[in-house]
Amino acid sequence: MKNPTHSTRGCIEDWQTKMELDLTKDDLPLMANTNHMLVRHYVLDLDVDFNSHVVGGSIVLFFESSSRCRKGDSEQMERACHSQSDETCHVQGPEACSIPVPAASAFSTKSGRNDFADCGKGENDTFDKNGSHGNREQASGISSSKNGCDFEIHGNEDFLLVLDCCDLSVLKVEEVDVAAVPGSEKFTRSAKLMDASEDPKDLRNQIVCELVTLPADHWREQHHFYRRCSQAPACGELLFVTGTWSLEIRKAGVQLPKDFPHAIRIWYKTKSEGRSLSWTTDQTGRPCVYTVGSPINNRALFPCQEPPVAMSTWQATIRADASYFVLMSGENAAEPTEYTDGVLNWFYYVTMPMPASTFTIAVGCWTEIKKEVCTTDIQRNYGFFSTVLKGGCEVKGWCFEHPCGHQPYPCRFQDPATVSQVVIPYRIFAPVCLQNACEDILLQLIPQCLSAAHILLGTHPFSRLDVLVVPSNFSSLGMARYKHFPA
């Protein structure tokens, strides 16, 4: 595939050639042109191969690009903050919503899934939302132009979508035909969408536009259709080229972001030397892999947008040998399903928009440490920690009087049941050699820590917690070797 001949691409190449980063001192370059298009949702479908130290498969990105696609934030905010996701209600896993497609010719022959398309309408506006509670200092206007080149639209040149990417082997980029998904007609019933139906490109883009802007209290339906759309057939390949720090994608003849596909599928595989994953052994000498959180975030795990303004949700299906346990930073406690003989599927999702750098995965031969939790020990903490709160201030009730300032999603901060939840559900995982130590220490410590955090800081922002005891070579900040846990 030929490289795009584009002045924007020339700007990127010149800047990346001149750039010599010292990752111990320098900030990461933000290459993604988020001032034109923002990823609102990622759907990952990946296989973990411990023999080759490679993770590979596909990722589907759903974009938003137009202020006309965004519904009134004030209307969604009220619904969102009263639409707490029920831990007992699950998003359907991949086995529940498959669409027949041709066999994949990319990384994995296991997945049996192939084509994805993208659509979207938008204008060259800057997104100015963030996801912090009560923080109204928005990250507006943040774009890659401050760190690299000012990616403008010039004359008759094709629009170039730039994603943050490093140490990935990109095999193919496709446009996804979301209009082929059964049931997608429900997103085309308005007059404006019926008028757009004469142009398949416009129809596909408008379907994605309607999907990404569904109200927060429709998150289950939204995630269901994200999944189904991610399995839709492709309707054409896109031109792409990879740089040192970026993946650049274009569609011949498309000059504006509003006409660029808003649902695209990228087939790729990681490299064994990629710096987003650590392939190592656990404390018993068995293989494991996990995201290390530094020094390049998740750019060597999947193509993404990293500027602070880029907040998105995700869902992921991970396949691994049945002897391994897959943990992720999802809101659900995944239960594995059989994919093929000796291979299991693990499905996770999140409904809170967050930066791509917060995506975590750990695959290894972990053992879950289980024990009955004594609530009396938890409640004893009130006597000690309540003395810290001066004047009887109830921090945990703050959000009832002060509405959240984040973009709409199923928020826990306005739900009385979650506001009063002192200890959220938690699980502890470790190699079997540390089971006794975890039972003696962590099983007693975790509920006390959660209780103290609730009293001091208020509502837990997440519905559950997984704690994993990783090897002592874990390099992320804040991790220290505990003397009771041998290396």
PDB file of N, CA, C and O in Angstrom, residues 116-165:
ATOM      1  N   PHE A 116     -14.900  -4.619   9.347  1.00  0.00           N
ATOM      2  CA  PHE A 116     -15.501  -3.573  10.161  1.00  0.00           C
ATOM      3  C   PHE A 116     -15.521  -2.308   9.325  1.00  0.00           C
ATOM      4  O   PHE A 116     -14.604  -2.035   8.610  1.00  0.00           O
ATOM      5  N   ALA A 117     -16.543  -1.486   9.505  1.00  0.00           N
ATOM      6  CA  ALA A 117     -16.604  -0.243   8.760  1.00  0.00           C
ATOM      7  C   ALA A 117     -16.794   0.914   9.680  1.00  0.00           C
ATOM      8  O   ALA A 117     -17.161   0.745  10.806  1.00  0.00           O
ATOM      9  N   ASP A 118     -16.569   2.114   9.193  1.00  0.00           N
ATOM     10  CA  ASP A 118     -16.741   3.272  10.052  1.00  0.00           C
ATOM     11  C   ASP A 118     -17.439   4.378   9.327  1.00  0.00           C
ATOM     12  O   ASP A 118     -17.388   4.474   8.132  1.00  0.00           O
ATOM     13  N   CYS A 119     -18.121   5.181  10.074  1.00  0.00           N
ATOM     14  CA  CYS A 119     -18.845   6.273   9.490  1.00  0.00           C
ATOM     15  C   CYS A 119     -18.929   7.412  10.472  1.00  0.00           C
ATOM     16  O   CYS A 119     -18.905   7.202  11.644  1.00  0.00           O
ATOM     17  N   GLY A 120     -19.071   8.630   9.992  1.00  0.00           N
ATOM     18  CA  GLY A 120     -19.259   9.721  10.917  1.00  0.00           C
ATOM     19  C   GLY A 120     -19.323  11.035  10.222  1.00  0.00           C
ATOM     20  O   GLY A 120     -18.720  11.233   9.200  1.00  0.00           O
ATOM     21  N   LYS A 121     -20.070  11.960  10.806  1.00  0.00           N
ATOM     22  CA  LYS A 121     -20.144  13.305  10.276  1.00  0.00           C
ATOM     23  C   LYS A 121     -19.618  14.237  11.302  1.00  0.00           C
ATOM     24  O   LYS A 121     -19.804  14.053  12.477  1.00  0.00           O
ATOM     25  N   GLY A 122     -18.949  15.272  10.863  1.00  0.00           N
ATOM     26  CA  GLY A 122     -18.464  16.216  11.841  1.00  0.00           C
ATOM     27  C   GLY A 122     -17.833  17.406  11.205  1.00  0.00           C
ATOM     28  O   GLY A 122     -17.582  17.446  10.019  1.00  0.00           O
ATOM     29  N   GLU A 123     -17.582  18.422  12.021  1.00  0.00           N
ATOM     30  CA  GLU A 123     -16.920  19.611  11.577  1.00  0.00           C
ATOM     31  C   GLU A 123     -15.661  19.791  12.382  1.00  0.00           C
ATOM     32  O   GLU A 123     -15.426  19.105  13.356  1.00  0.00           O
ATOM     33  N   ASN A 124     -14.846  20.744  11.997  1.00  0.00           N
ATOM     34  CA  ASN A 124     -13.547  20.914  12.631  1.00  0.00           C
ATOM     35  C   ASN A 124     -13.684  21.645  13.950  1.00  0.00           C
ATOM     36  O   ASN A 124     -13.170  22.725  14.144  1.00  0.00           O
ATOM     37  N   ASP A 125     -14.423  21.030  14.862  1.00  0.00           N
ATOM     38  CA  ASP A 125     -14.599  21.658  16.156  1.00  0.00           C
ATOM     39  C   ASP A 125     -13.700  20.983  17.176  1.00  0.00           C
ATOM     40  O   ASP A 125     -13.225  19.896  16.971  1.00  0.00           O
ATOM     41  N   THR A 126     -13.489  21.657  18.279  1.00  0.00           N
ATOM     42  CA  THR A 126     -12.643  21.117  19.330  1.00  0.00           C
ATOM     43  C   THR A 126     -13.519  20.608  20.460  1.00  0.00           C
ATOM     44  O   THR A 126     -14.424  21.283  20.901  1.00  0.00           O
ATOM     45  N   PHE A 127     -13.249  19.379  20.934  1.00  0.00           N
ATOM     46  CA  PHE A 127     -14.017  18.809  22.015  1.00  0.00           C
ATOM     47  C   PHE A 127     -13.482  19.342  23.331  1.00  0.00           C
ATOM     48  O   PHE A 127     -12.290  19.444  23.528  1.00  0.00           O
ATOM     49  N   ASP A 128     -14.394  19.646  24.246  1.00  0.00           N
ATOM     50  CA  ASP A 128     -13.965  20.324  25.461  1.00  0.00           C
ATOM     51  C   ASP A 128     -14.570  19.712  26.714  1.00  0.00           C
ATOM     52  O   ASP A 128     -14.895  20.390  27.668  1.00  0.00           O
ATOM     53  N   LYS A 129     -14.729  18.374  26.708  1.00  0.00           N
ATOM     54  CA  LYS A 129     -15.281  17.721  27.887  1.00  0.00           C
ATOM     55  C   LYS A 129     -14.179  16.951  28.590  1.00  0.00           C
ATOM     56  O   LYS A 129     -13.259  16.472  27.963  1.00  0.00           O
ATOM     57  N   ASN A 130     -14.327  16.814  29.913  1.00  0.00           N
ATOM     58  CA  ASN A 130     -13.455  15.899  30.613  1.00  0.00           C
ATOM     59  C   ASN A 130     -14.280  15.031  31.537  1.00  0.00           C
ATOM     60  O   ASN A 130     -15.486  15.095  31.535  1.00  0.00           O
ATOM     61  N   GLY A 131     -13.649  14.186  32.305  1.00  0.00           N
ATOM     62  CA  GLY A 131     -14.406  13.229  33.087  1.00  0.00           C
ATOM     63  C   GLY A 131     -14.206  13.354  34.570  1.00  0.00           C
ATOM     64  O   GLY A 131     -14.381  12.389  35.283  1.00  0.00           O
ATOM     65  N   SER A 132     -13.841  14.508  35.088  1.00  0.00           N
ATOM     66  CA  SER A 132     -13.571  14.637  36.511  1.00  0.00           C
ATOM     67  C   SER A 132     -14.783  15.186  37.241  1.00  0.00           C
ATOM     68  O   SER A 132     -15.481  16.058  36.750  1.00  0.00           O
ATOM     69  N   HIS A 133     -15.023  14.668  38.462  1.00  0.00           N
ATOM     70  CA  HIS A 133     -16.151  15.142  39.256  1.00  0.00           C
ATOM     71  C   HIS A 133     -15.841  16.516  39.823  1.00  0.00           C
ATOM     72  O   HIS A 133     -14.814  16.739  40.442  1.00  0.00           O
ATOM     73  N   GLY A 134     -16.765  17.461  39.593  1.00  0.00           N
ATOM     74  CA  GLY A 134     -16.667  18.769  40.212  1.00  0.00           C
ATOM     75  C   GLY A 134     -15.560  19.642  39.685  1.00  0.00           C
ATOM     76  O   GLY A 134     -15.329  20.726  40.194  1.00  0.00           O
ATOM     77  N   ASN A 135     -14.845  19.217  38.660  1.00  0.00           N
ATOM     78  CA  ASN A 135     -13.757  20.029  38.129  1.00  0.00           C
ATOM     79  C   ASN A 135     -14.219  20.662  36.831  1.00  0.00           C
ATOM     80  O   ASN A 135     -14.324  20.000  35.813  1.00  0.00           O
ATOM     81  N   ARG A 136     -14.492  21.951  36.841  1.00  0.00           N
ATOM     82  CA  ARG A 136     -15.017  22.628  35.667  1.00  0.00           C
ATOM     83  C   ARG A 136     -13.918  23.241  34.814  1.00  0.00           C
ATOM     84  O   ARG A 136     -14.195  23.931  33.867  1.00  0.00           O
ATOM     85  N   GLU A 137     -12.656  23.020  35.159  1.00  0.00           N
ATOM     86  CA  GLU A 137     -11.574  23.529  34.321  1.00  0.00           C
ATOM     87  C   GLU A 137     -11.363  22.542  33.182  1.00  0.00           C
ATOM     88  O   GLU A 137     -10.609  21.588  33.269  1.00  0.00           O
ATOM     89  N   GLN A 138     -12.089  22.768  32.106  1.00  0.00           N
ATOM     90  CA  GLN A 138     -12.111  21.829  31.004  1.00  0.00           C
ATOM     91  C   GLN A 138     -10.789  21.823  30.243  1.00  0.00           C
ATOM     92  O   GLN A 138     -10.070  22.797  30.195  1.00  0.00           O
ATOM     93  N   ALA A 139     -10.529  20.664  29.615  1.00  0.00           N
ATOM     94  CA  ALA A 139      -9.313  20.526  28.814  1.00  0.00           C
ATOM     95  C   ALA A 139      -9.607  20.890  27.372  1.00  0.00           C
ATOM     96  O   ALA A 139      -9.296  20.165  26.452  1.00  0.00           O
ATOM     97  N   SER A 140     -10.245  22.029  27.172  1.00  0.00           N
ATOM     98  CA  SER A 140     -10.683  22.409  25.836  1.00  0.00           C
ATOM     99  C   SER A 140      -9.505  22.821  24.964  1.00  0.00           C
ATOM    100  O   SER A 140      -8.525  23.374  25.429  1.00  0.00           O
ATOM    101  N   GLY A 141      -9.644  22.537  23.681  1.00  0.00           N
ATOM    102  CA  GLY A 141      -8.648  22.997  22.727  1.00  0.00           C
ATOM    103  C   GLY A 141      -7.365  22.206  22.732  1.00  0.00           C
ATOM    104  O   GLY A 141      -6.431  22.560  22.026  1.00  0.00           O
ATOM    105  N   ILE A 142      -7.289  21.131  23.500  1.00  0.00           N
ATOM    106  CA  ILE A 142      -6.059  20.358  23.527  1.00  0.00           C
ATOM    107  C   ILE A 142      -5.991  19.520  22.270  1.00  0.00           C
ATOM    108  O   ILE A 142      -6.894  18.775  21.954  1.00  0.00           O
ATOM    109  N   SER A 143      -4.914  19.631  21.553  1.00  0.00           N
ATOM    110  CA  SER A 143      -4.742  18.859  20.334  1.00  0.00           C
ATOM    111  C   SER A 143      -3.271  18.575  20.124  1.00  0.00           C
ATOM    112  O   SER A 143      -2.414  19.060  20.836  1.00  0.00           O
ATOM    113  N   SER A 144      -3.022  17.738  19.116  1.00  0.00           N
ATOM    114  CA  SER A 144      -1.645  17.355  18.853  1.00  0.00           C
ATOM    115  C   SER A 144      -0.805  18.514  18.348  1.00  0.00           C
ATOM    116  O   SER A 144       0.406  18.428  18.309  1.00  0.00           O
ATOM    117  N   SER A 145      -1.432  19.612  17.964  1.00  0.00           N
ATOM    118  CA  SER A 145      -0.672  20.723  17.409  1.00  0.00           C
ATOM    119  C   SER A 145       0.289  21.326  18.413  1.00  0.00           C
ATOM    120  O   SER A 145       1.273  21.943  18.042  1.00  0.00           O
ATOM    121  N   LYS A 146       0.003  21.131  19.696  1.00  0.00           N
ATOM    122  CA  LYS A 146       0.889  21.682  20.708  1.00  0.00           C
ATOM    123  C   LYS A 146       2.133  20.832  20.886  1.00  0.00           C
ATOM    124  O   LYS A 146       3.104  21.254  21.469  1.00  0.00           O
ATOM    125  N   ASN A 147       2.080  19.598  20.409  1.00  0.00           N
ATOM    126  CA  ASN A 147       3.191  18.693  20.619  1.00  0.00           C
ATOM    127  C   ASN A 147       3.879  18.283  19.322  1.00  0.00           C
ATOM    128  O   ASN A 147       4.947  17.729  19.336  1.00  0.00           O
ATOM    129  N   GLY A 148       3.252  18.513  18.211  1.00  0.00           N
ATOM    130  CA  GLY A 148       3.853  18.133  16.947  1.00  0.00           C
ATOM    131  C   GLY A 148       3.540  19.153  15.882  1.00  0.00           C
ATOM    132  O   GLY A 148       4.079  20.237  15.870  1.00  0.00           O
ATOM    133  N   CYS A 149       2.609  18.806  14.996  1.00  0.00           N
ATOM    134  CA  CYS A 149       2.237  19.687  13.895  1.00  0.00           C
ATOM    135  C   CYS A 149       0.798  20.139  14.053  1.00  0.00           C
ATOM    136  O   CYS A 149       0.000  19.487  14.716  1.00  0.00           O
ATOM    137  N   ASP A 150       0.470  21.254  13.454  1.00  0.00           N
ATOM    138  CA  ASP A 150      -0.899  21.738  13.461  1.00  0.00           C
ATOM    139  C   ASP A 150      -1.612  21.106  12.279  1.00  0.00           C
ATOM    140  O   ASP A 150      -1.444  21.528  11.134  1.00  0.00           O
ATOM    141  N   PHE A 151      -2.418  20.057  12.549  1.00  0.00           N
ATOM    142  CA  PHE A 151      -3.016  19.290  11.472  1.00  0.00           C
ATOM    143  C   PHE A 151      -4.262  20.004  10.952  1.00  0.00           C
ATOM    144  O   PHE A 151      -5.351  19.837  11.481  1.00  0.00           O
ATOM    145  N   GLU A 152      -4.116  20.806   9.953  1.00  0.00           N
ATOM    146  CA  GLU A 152      -5.231  21.544   9.378  1.00  0.00           C
ATOM    147  C   GLU A 152      -5.702  20.870   8.094  1.00  0.00           C
ATOM    148  O   GLU A 152      -5.032  20.020   7.526  1.00  0.00           O
ATOM    149  N   ILE A 153      -6.869  21.281   7.647  1.00  0.00           N
ATOM    150  CA  ILE A 153      -7.395  20.807   6.379  1.00  0.00           C
ATOM    151  C   ILE A 153      -7.034  21.817   5.302  1.00  0.00           C
ATOM    152  O   ILE A 153      -7.383  22.978   5.393  1.00  0.00           O
ATOM    153  N   HIS A 154      -6.299  21.386   4.282  1.00  0.00           N
ATOM    154  CA  HIS A 154      -5.817  22.307   3.265  1.00  0.00           C
ATOM    155  C   HIS A 154      -6.379  21.927   1.897  1.00  0.00           C
ATOM    156  O   HIS A 154      -6.216  20.793   1.445  1.00  0.00           O
ATOM    157  N   GLY A 155      -7.007  22.892   1.240  1.00  0.00           N
ATOM    158  CA  GLY A 155      -7.370  22.775  -0.170  1.00  0.00           C
ATOM    159  C   GLY A 155      -8.051  21.475  -0.517  1.00  0.00           C
ATOM    160  O   GLY A 155      -9.032  21.074   0.087  1.00  0.00           O
ATOM    161  N   ASN A 156      -7.522  20.772  -1.521  1.00  0.00           N
ATOM    162  CA  ASN A 156      -8.126  19.552  -2.031  1.00  0.00           C
ATOM    163  C   ASN A 156      -7.457  18.295  -1.509  1.00  0.00           C
ATOM    164  O   ASN A 156      -7.616  17.216  -2.077  1.00  0.00           O
ATOM    165  N   GLU A 157      -6.688  18.404  -0.451  1.00  0.00           N
ATOM    166  CA  GLU A 157      -5.994  17.242   0.071  1.00  0.00           C
ATOM    167  C   GLU A 157      -6.930  16.377   0.902  1.00  0.00           C
ATOM    168  O   GLU A 157      -7.879  16.854   1.507  1.00  0.00           O
ATOM    169  N   ASP A 158      -6.622  15.080   0.951  1.00  0.00           N
ATOM    170  CA  ASP A 158      -7.424  14.159   1.740  1.00  0.00           C
ATOM    171  C   ASP A 158      -7.232  14.423   3.230  1.00  0.00           C
ATOM    172  O   ASP A 158      -6.130  14.759   3.679  1.00  0.00           O
ATOM    173  N   PHE A 159      -8.323  14.219   3.987  1.00  0.00           N
ATOM    174  CA  PHE A 159      -8.233  14.318   5.444  1.00  0.00           C
ATOM    175  C   PHE A 159      -7.394  13.158   5.972  1.00  0.00           C
ATOM    176  O   PHE A 159      -7.533  12.019   5.526  1.00  0.00           O
ATOM    177  N   LEU A 160      -6.540  13.432   6.934  1.00  0.00           N
ATOM    178  CA  LEU A 160      -5.662  12.419   7.505  1.00  0.00           C
ATOM    179  C   LEU A 160      -6.011  12.240   8.982  1.00  0.00           C
ATOM    180  O   LEU A 160      -5.895  13.174   9.777  1.00  0.00           O
ATOM    181  N   LEU A 161      -6.459  11.052   9.343  1.00  0.00           N
ATOM    182  CA  LEU A 161      -6.702  10.718  10.740  1.00  0.00           C
ATOM    183  C   LEU A 161      -5.399  10.203  11.344  1.00  0.00           C
ATOM    184  O   LEU A 161      -4.769   9.299  10.805  1.00  0.00           O
ATOM    185  N   VAL A 162      -5.004  10.789  12.462  1.00  0.00           N
ATOM    186  CA  VAL A 162      -3.756  10.402  13.112  1.00  0.00           C
ATOM    187  C   VAL A 162      -4.072   9.839  14.493  1.00  0.00           C
ATOM    188  O   VAL A 162      -4.766  10.471  15.297  1.00  0.00           O
ATOM    189  N   LEU A 163      -3.557   8.643  14.768  1.00  0.00           N
ATOM    190  CA  LEU A 163      -3.713   8.003  16.069  1.00  0.00           C
ATOM    191  C   LEU A 163      -2.342   7.837  16.715  1.00  0.00           C
ATOM    192  O   LEU A 163      -1.336   7.716  16.026  1.00  0.00           O
ATOM    193  N   ASP A 164      -2.323   7.824  18.037  1.00  0.00           N
ATOM    194  CA  ASP A 164      -1.092   7.546  18.767  1.00  0.00           C
ATOM    195  C   ASP A 164      -0.807   6.053  18.715  1.00  0.00           C
ATOM    196  O   ASP A 164      -1.691   5.228  18.992  1.00  0.00           O
ATOM    197  N   CYS A 165       0.419   5.704  18.357  1.00  0.00           N
ATOM    198  CA  CYS A 165       0.752   4.309  18.112  1.00  0.00           C
ATOM    199  C   CYS A 165       2.261   4.152  18.167  1.00  0.00           C
ATOM    200  O   CYS A 165       3.006   5.045  17.750  1.00  0.00           O
TER     201      CYS A 165
END
